[in-house]
């Protein structure tokens, strides 16, 4: 991929095209994590609707262990979204190129942690399964907050309920029969083809990622996290390197300025 394209994907200056391409990429990753995570811990971790419903069910049934697990999963998802927001706002306030890339890098590191936990999961399932569920929920919250803030809530990547609903809305507009001419009182119903294309792309990417994740975890196990983490690093690396170069230049300039200023104050000739 060209460096300029990778820079545009996750840098702080955004375009709608970059938002869509990043959203589709992250939908693929979310589908892979969700499907692979299910094979690992027998639980989907990207959508909170089912987990919140299970909290209500277990509260009524008095199943306190499952109730605590559900509450902890929701809290982990919320914490991931909150941490992502903190990183993004900190980057914005410091005018960093990597305001959005830094959370992606964190997601890559946490995915690697998931892969490492997997090695212990088989031998100590009772201990590490709950930790793995919480980690995956945290990752999903982290990722969903990234693309939500980037796109001003236009794009979601970790759950498809809203995506499928919006596809249905646009298809309903498509088959609607307009009986009148456009006027001040009557506006014909029209399909937003650009939005429909985006929604279908997100759904297809999530399904493709889910298939790839399921195949990978079924055949190769937790090593499947390595290409996913590498892909996230690829999405984030250029803005991170831009900031690293900027900081290095500022540091060297500060050191040189300090040495010149110090020699001038002591009466020594400045550095040439």
mmCIF file of C-alpha atoms in Angstrom:
data_model
loop_
_atom_site.group_PDB
_atom_site.id
_atom_site.type_symbol
_atom_site.label_atom_id
_atom_site.label_comp_id
_atom_site.label_asym_id
_atom_site.label_seq_id
_atom_site.Cartn_x
_atom_site.Cartn_y
_atom_site.Cartn_z
ATOM 1 C CA UNK A 1 0.000 0.000 0.000
ATOM 2 C CA UNK A 2 1.295 3.528 -0.751
ATOM 3 C CA UNK A 3 2.481 5.477 2.286
ATOM 4 C CA UNK A 4 0.163 8.380 1.424
ATOM 5 C CA UNK A 5 -2.837 6.033 1.447
ATOM 6 C CA UNK A 6 -1.892 4.519 4.807
ATOM 7 C CA UNK A 7 -1.339 7.999 6.219
ATOM 8 C CA UNK A 8 -4.795 9.111 5.095
ATOM 9 C CA UNK A 9 -6.457 6.056 6.631
ATOM 10 C CA UNK A 10 -5.686 6.864 10.255
ATOM 11 C CA UNK A 11 -4.253 10.382 10.477
ATOM 12 C CA UNK A 12 -6.097 13.135 12.346
ATOM 13 C CA UNK A 13 -7.136 14.990 9.177
ATOM 14 C CA UNK A 14 -10.139 13.064 7.904
ATOM 15 C CA UNK A 15 -11.971 12.615 4.611
ATOM 16 C CA UNK A 16 -15.162 10.639 4.052
ATOM 17 C CA UNK A 17 -13.309 8.290 1.714
ATOM 18 C CA UNK A 18 -10.707 7.557 4.394
ATOM 19 C CA UNK A 19 -13.469 7.018 6.971
ATOM 20 C CA UNK A 20 -15.185 4.482 4.736
ATOM 21 C CA UNK A 21 -11.995 2.580 3.918
ATOM 22 C CA UNK A 22 -10.944 2.478 7.575
ATOM 23 C CA UNK A 23 -14.458 1.476 8.615
ATOM 24 C CA UNK A 24 -14.556 -1.425 6.165
ATOM 25 C CA UNK A 25 -11.091 -2.553 7.316
ATOM 26 C CA UNK A 26 -12.105 -2.476 10.967
ATOM 27 C CA UNK A 27 -15.386 -4.257 10.234
ATOM 28 C CA UNK A 28 -13.304 -7.110 8.790
ATOM 29 C CA UNK A 29 -11.139 -7.178 11.940
ATOM 30 C CA UNK A 30 -14.193 -7.083 14.215
ATOM 31 C CA UNK A 31 -15.819 -9.961 12.357
ATOM 32 C CA UNK A 32 -12.645 -12.029 12.648
ATOM 33 C CA UNK A 33 -12.239 -11.322 16.371
ATOM 34 C CA UNK A 34 -15.895 -11.989 17.097
ATOM 35 C CA UNK A 35 -16.007 -15.308 15.249
ATOM 36 C CA UNK A 36 -12.584 -16.448 16.437
ATOM 37 C CA UNK A 37 -13.360 -15.355 19.977
ATOM 38 C CA UNK A 38 -16.526 -17.456 19.950
ATOM 39 C CA UNK A 39 -14.516 -20.542 19.049
ATOM 40 C CA UNK A 40 -12.141 -19.710 21.910
ATOM 41 C CA UNK A 41 -14.598 -18.863 24.714
ATOM 42 C CA UNK A 42 -18.000 -19.879 23.271
ATOM 43 C CA UNK A 43 -19.317 -16.328 23.577
ATOM 44 C CA UNK A 44 -19.737 -13.430 21.161
ATOM 45 C CA UNK A 45 -18.204 -10.285 22.580
ATOM 46 C CA UNK A 46 -18.781 -7.535 20.020
ATOM 47 C CA UNK A 47 -22.446 -6.719 20.670
ATOM 48 C CA UNK A 48 -23.850 -5.845 24.062
ATOM 49 C CA UNK A 49 -27.557 -6.465 23.375
ATOM 50 C CA UNK A 50 -27.417 -10.181 24.144
ATOM 51 C CA UNK A 51 -25.125 -9.682 27.115
ATOM 52 C CA UNK A 52 -27.383 -7.025 28.663
ATOM 53 C CA UNK A 53 -30.397 -9.324 28.099
ATOM 54 C CA UNK A 54 -28.528 -12.147 29.830
ATOM 55 C CA UNK A 55 -27.876 -9.829 32.776
ATOM 56 C CA UNK A 56 -31.625 -9.269 33.153
ATOM 57 C CA UNK A 57 -32.374 -12.986 32.790
ATOM 58 C CA UNK A 58 -29.759 -14.046 35.321
ATOM 59 C CA UNK A 59 -30.906 -11.366 37.752
ATOM 60 C CA UNK A 60 -34.421 -12.802 37.710
ATOM 61 C CA UNK A 61 -33.179 -16.401 37.857
ATOM 62 C CA UNK A 62 -30.797 -15.621 40.715
ATOM 63 C CA UNK A 63 -27.732 -16.873 38.843
ATOM 64 C CA UNK A 64 -25.278 -14.544 40.515
ATOM 65 C CA UNK A 65 -22.152 -15.943 38.845
ATOM 66 C CA UNK A 66 -23.520 -15.424 35.329
ATOM 67 C CA UNK A 67 -24.950 -12.062 36.401
ATOM 68 C CA UNK A 68 -21.530 -10.877 37.577
ATOM 69 C CA UNK A 69 -19.917 -12.123 34.349
ATOM 70 C CA UNK A 70 -22.424 -10.189 32.239
ATOM 71 C CA UNK A 71 -22.001 -6.984 34.226
ATOM 72 C CA UNK A 72 -18.217 -7.315 34.019
ATOM 73 C CA UNK A 73 -18.423 -7.805 30.224
ATOM 74 C CA UNK A 74 -20.500 -4.649 29.795
ATOM 75 C CA UNK A 75 -18.116 -2.743 32.060
ATOM 76 C CA UNK A 76 -15.135 -3.970 30.008
ATOM 77 C CA UNK A 77 -16.760 -2.828 26.755
ATOM 78 C CA UNK A 78 -17.562 0.582 28.244
ATOM 79 C CA UNK A 79 -14.030 0.858 29.624
ATOM 80 C CA UNK A 80 -12.563 0.109 26.207
ATOM 81 C CA UNK A 81 -14.684 2.821 24.609
ATOM 82 C CA UNK A 82 -13.754 5.267 27.374
ATOM 83 C CA UNK A 83 -10.031 4.526 27.049
ATOM 84 C CA UNK A 84 -10.197 4.974 23.281
ATOM 85 C CA UNK A 85 -11.913 8.329 23.781
ATOM 86 C CA UNK A 86 -9.230 9.436 26.244
ATOM 87 C CA UNK A 87 -6.453 8.539 23.797
ATOM 88 C CA UNK A 88 -8.168 10.279 20.875
ATOM 89 C CA UNK A 89 -8.950 13.473 22.778
ATOM 90 C CA UNK A 90 -5.426 13.604 24.210
ATOM 91 C CA UNK A 91 -4.036 13.267 20.697
ATOM 92 C CA UNK A 92 -6.360 15.953 19.384
ATOM 93 C CA UNK A 93 -5.423 18.394 22.139
ATOM 94 C CA UNK A 94 -1.726 17.840 21.452
ATOM 95 C CA UNK A 95 -2.320 18.122 17.683
ATOM 96 C CA UNK A 96 -0.834 14.734 16.969
ATOM 97 C CA UNK A 97 -1.053 13.029 13.588
ATOM 98 C CA UNK A 98 -1.691 9.731 15.396
ATOM 99 C CA UNK A 99 -4.736 10.775 17.438
ATOM 100 C CA UNK A 100 -6.683 7.906 15.853
ATOM 101 C CA UNK A 101 -3.740 5.667 15.042
ATOM 102 C CA UNK A 102 -2.632 5.302 18.661
ATOM 103 C CA UNK A 103 -5.828 3.450 19.754
ATOM 104 C CA UNK A 104 -5.422 1.154 16.736
ATOM 105 C CA UNK A 105 -1.904 0.352 17.889
ATOM 106 C CA UNK A 106 -3.237 -0.423 21.362
ATOM 107 C CA UNK A 107 -5.826 -2.730 19.818
ATOM 108 C CA UNK A 108 -3.032 -4.593 18.030
ATOM 109 C CA UNK A 109 -1.133 -5.056 21.310
ATOM 110 C CA UNK A 110 -4.247 -6.308 23.082
ATOM 111 C CA UNK A 111 -4.908 -8.764 20.268
ATOM 112 C CA UNK A 112 -1.424 -10.145 20.817
ATOM 113 C CA UNK A 113 -2.271 -10.444 24.521
ATOM 114 C CA UNK A 114 -5.376 -12.417 23.514
ATOM 115 C CA UNK A 115 -3.170 -14.750 21.505
ATOM 116 C CA UNK A 116 -0.836 -15.216 24.464
ATOM 117 C CA UNK A 117 -3.757 -15.852 26.827
ATOM 118 C CA UNK A 118 -4.918 -18.522 24.425
ATOM 119 C CA UNK A 119 -1.861 -20.629 25.144
ATOM 120 C CA UNK A 120 -2.891 -20.755 28.800
ATOM 121 C CA UNK A 121 -6.604 -21.050 28.054
ATOM 122 C CA UNK A 122 -6.470 -24.706 27.167
ATOM 123 C CA UNK A 123 -4.656 -25.702 30.356
ATOM 124 C CA UNK A 124 -6.395 -23.335 32.803
ATOM 125 C CA UNK A 125 -9.784 -22.718 31.178
ATOM 126 C CA UNK A 126 -11.637 -21.951 34.422
ATOM 127 C CA UNK A 127 -9.239 -19.101 35.204
ATOM 128 C CA UNK A 128 -8.395 -17.642 31.825
ATOM 129 C CA UNK A 129 -11.758 -17.889 30.038
ATOM 130 C CA UNK A 130 -13.338 -15.016 32.050
ATOM 131 C CA UNK A 131 -10.209 -12.899 31.548
ATOM 132 C CA UNK A 132 -10.290 -13.594 27.814
ATOM 133 C CA UNK A 133 -13.957 -12.575 27.573
ATOM 134 C CA UNK A 134 -13.244 -9.302 29.369
ATOM 135 C CA UNK A 135 -10.230 -8.633 27.156
ATOM 136 C CA UNK A 136 -12.238 -9.212 23.973
ATOM 137 C CA UNK A 137 -15.067 -6.974 25.206
ATOM 138 C CA UNK A 138 -12.526 -4.258 26.015
ATOM 139 C CA UNK A 139 -11.019 -4.572 22.524
ATOM 140 C CA UNK A 140 -14.432 -4.318 20.876
ATOM 141 C CA UNK A 141 -15.337 -1.224 22.902
ATOM 142 C CA UNK A 142 -11.982 0.323 22.054
ATOM 143 C CA UNK A 143 -12.430 -0.261 18.331
ATOM 144 C CA UNK A 144 -16.056 0.804 18.141
ATOM 145 C CA UNK A 145 -15.263 4.116 19.816
ATOM 146 C CA UNK A 146 -12.461 4.821 17.309
ATOM 147 C CA UNK A 147 -14.614 4.633 14.201
ATOM 148 C CA UNK A 148 -17.611 6.212 15.949
ATOM 149 C CA UNK A 149 -15.619 9.325 16.804
ATOM 150 C CA UNK A 150 -13.886 9.422 13.419
ATOM 151 C CA UNK A 151 -17.142 9.253 11.450
ATOM 152 C CA UNK A 152 -19.341 11.217 13.876
ATOM 153 C CA UNK A 153 -21.358 8.044 14.574
ATOM 154 C CA UNK A 154 -22.061 7.388 10.871
ATOM 155 C CA UNK A 155 -20.081 4.129 10.804
ATOM 156 C CA UNK A 156 -20.156 1.220 13.243
ATOM 157 C CA UNK A 157 -17.985 -1.849 12.892
ATOM 158 C CA UNK A 158 -18.391 -4.259 15.804
ATOM 159 C CA UNK A 159 -22.125 -5.050 15.580
ATOM 160 C CA UNK A 160 -24.405 -5.376 12.584
ATOM 161 C CA UNK A 161 -27.882 -4.774 14.060
ATOM 162 C CA UNK A 162 -27.956 -1.098 13.134
ATOM 163 C CA UNK A 163 -26.259 -1.804 9.809
ATOM 164 C CA UNK A 164 -28.831 -4.413 8.795
ATOM 165 C CA UNK A 165 -31.682 -2.171 9.973
ATOM 166 C CA UNK A 166 -30.409 0.707 7.847
ATOM 167 C CA UNK A 167 -30.055 -1.606 4.848
ATOM 168 C CA UNK A 168 -33.703 -2.537 5.300
ATOM 169 C CA UNK A 169 -34.649 1.143 5.455
ATOM 170 C CA UNK A 170 -32.861 1.921 2.199
ATOM 171 C CA UNK A 171 -34.387 -1.139 0.504
ATOM 172 C CA UNK A 172 -37.807 -0.018 1.698
ATOM 173 C CA UNK A 173 -37.183 3.334 0.029
ATOM 174 C CA UNK A 174 -36.133 1.516 -3.129
ATOM 175 C CA UNK A 175 -39.407 -0.395 -3.556
ATOM 176 C CA UNK A 176 -41.633 2.437 -2.395
ATOM 177 C CA UNK A 177 -43.967 3.650 -5.157
ATOM 178 C CA UNK A 178 -44.172 7.436 -5.403
ATOM 179 C CA UNK A 179 -47.628 8.470 -6.610
ATOM 180 C CA UNK A 180 -47.194 12.219 -6.768
ATOM 181 C CA UNK A 181 -44.860 14.772 -8.232
ATOM 182 C CA UNK A 182 -42.340 16.574 -6.090
ATOM 183 C CA UNK A 183 -43.737 19.734 -4.563
ATOM 184 C CA UNK A 184 -43.590 21.798 -1.403
ATOM 185 C CA UNK A 185 -45.944 19.312 0.252
ATOM 186 C CA UNK A 186 -44.773 16.088 -1.340
ATOM 187 C CA UNK A 187 -41.197 14.873 -1.460
ATOM 188 C CA UNK A 188 -40.710 11.578 -3.292
ATOM 189 C CA UNK A 189 -38.954 8.814 -1.387
ATOM 190 C CA UNK A 190 -35.498 8.152 -2.844
ATOM 191 C CA UNK A 191 -32.866 5.572 -1.986
ATOM 192 C CA UNK A 192 -29.544 6.942 -0.786
ATOM 193 C CA UNK A 193 -27.370 4.759 -3.005
ATOM 194 C CA UNK A 194 -24.117 6.002 -1.530
ATOM 195 C CA UNK A 195 -25.252 5.132 1.993
ATOM 196 C CA UNK A 196 -26.620 1.775 0.876
ATOM 197 C CA UNK A 197 -23.276 0.952 -0.736
ATOM 198 C CA UNK A 198 -21.463 1.824 2.499
ATOM 199 C CA UNK A 199 -23.810 -0.314 4.594
ATOM 200 C CA UNK A 200 -23.482 -3.307 2.286
ATOM 201 C CA UNK A 201 -19.684 -2.921 2.284
ATOM 202 C CA UNK A 202 -19.571 -2.937 6.092
ATOM 203 C CA UNK A 203 -21.825 -5.981 6.292
ATOM 204 C CA UNK A 204 -19.810 -7.854 3.652
ATOM 205 C CA UNK A 205 -16.508 -6.994 5.393
ATOM 206 C CA UNK A 206 -17.833 -8.200 8.749
ATOM 207 C CA UNK A 207 -19.060 -11.466 7.208
ATOM 208 C CA UNK A 208 -15.785 -11.980 5.327
ATOM 209 C CA UNK A 209 -13.781 -11.257 8.465
ATOM 210 C CA UNK A 210 -15.955 -13.636 10.479
ATOM 211 C CA UNK A 211 -15.369 -16.379 7.937
ATOM 212 C CA UNK A 212 -11.618 -15.760 7.893
ATOM 213 C CA UNK A 213 -11.469 -15.654 11.682
ATOM 214 C CA UNK A 214 -13.476 -18.849 12.096
ATOM 215 C CA UNK A 215 -11.363 -20.707 9.528
ATOM 216 C CA UNK A 216 -8.149 -19.381 11.045
ATOM 217 C CA UNK A 217 -9.001 -20.244 14.655
ATOM 218 C CA UNK A 218 -10.402 -23.631 13.674
ATOM 219 C CA UNK A 219 -7.294 -24.646 11.744
ATOM 220 C CA UNK A 220 -4.414 -22.621 13.224
ATOM 221 C CA UNK A 221 -5.650 -21.599 16.666
ATOM 222 C CA UNK A 222 -4.494 -18.458 18.436
ATOM 223 C CA UNK A 223 -1.700 -17.764 15.973
ATOM 224 C CA UNK A 224 -4.504 -16.255 13.868
ATOM 225 C CA UNK A 225 -4.223 -13.149 16.028
ATOM 226 C CA UNK A 226 -0.785 -12.402 14.550
ATOM 227 C CA UNK A 227 -1.918 -11.345 11.035
ATOM 228 C CA UNK A 228 -4.845 -9.401 12.515
ATOM 229 C CA UNK A 229 -2.522 -7.516 14.859
ATOM 230 C CA UNK A 230 -0.047 -6.923 12.016
ATOM 231 C CA UNK A 231 -2.878 -5.550 9.871
ATOM 232 C CA UNK A 232 -3.861 -3.078 12.614
ATOM 233 C CA UNK A 233 -0.239 -1.985 12.999
ATOM 234 C CA UNK A 234 -0.108 -1.435 9.233
ATOM 235 C CA UNK A 235 -3.182 0.820 9.460
ATOM 236 C CA UNK A 236 -1.633 2.854 12.279
ATOM 237 C CA UNK A 237 2.101 2.902 11.595
ATOM 238 C CA UNK A 238 2.481 5.892 9.240
ATOM 239 C CA UNK A 239 0.901 8.574 11.498
ATOM 240 C CA UNK A 240 2.777 7.088 14.459
ATOM 241 C CA UNK A 241 6.058 7.415 12.557
ATOM 242 C CA UNK A 242 5.139 10.969 11.510
ATOM 243 C CA UNK A 243 4.713 11.941 15.158
ATOM 244 C CA UNK A 244 7.927 10.159 16.132
ATOM 245 C CA UNK A 245 9.876 12.131 13.506
ATOM 246 C CA UNK A 246 8.256 15.391 14.612
ATOM 247 C CA UNK A 247 9.117 14.759 18.256
ATOM 248 C CA UNK A 248 12.673 13.823 17.355
ATOM 249 C CA UNK A 249 13.145 17.057 15.388
ATOM 250 C CA UNK A 250 11.686 19.135 18.213
ATOM 251 C CA UNK A 251 13.881 17.385 20.770
ATOM 252 C CA UNK A 252 17.048 17.931 18.740
ATOM 253 C CA UNK A 253 16.103 21.558 18.103
ATOM 254 C CA UNK A 254 15.513 22.068 21.814
ATOM 255 C CA UNK A 255 18.855 20.474 22.709
ATOM 256 C CA UNK A 256 20.742 22.600 20.183
ATOM 257 C CA UNK A 257 18.937 25.755 21.288
ATOM 258 C CA UNK A 258 19.675 24.967 24.934
ATOM 259 C CA UNK A 259 23.381 24.420 24.254
ATOM 260 C CA UNK A 260 23.634 27.660 22.273
ATOM 261 C CA UNK A 261 21.745 29.599 24.936
ATOM 262 C CA UNK A 262 23.890 28.116 27.721
ATOM 263 C CA UNK A 263 27.181 28.950 26.020
ATOM 264 C CA UNK A 264 25.989 32.511 25.361
ATOM 265 C CA UNK A 265 25.055 33.077 29.009
ATOM 266 C CA UNK A 266 28.499 31.890 30.200
ATOM 267 C CA UNK A 267 30.278 34.246 27.830
ATOM 268 C CA UNK A 268 31.478 31.530 25.522
ATOM 269 C CA UNK A 269 31.024 31.941 21.769
ATOM 270 C CA UNK A 270 27.879 30.300 20.409
ATOM 271 C CA UNK A 271 28.113 27.130 18.407
ATOM 272 C CA UNK A 272 28.593 27.714 14.701
#
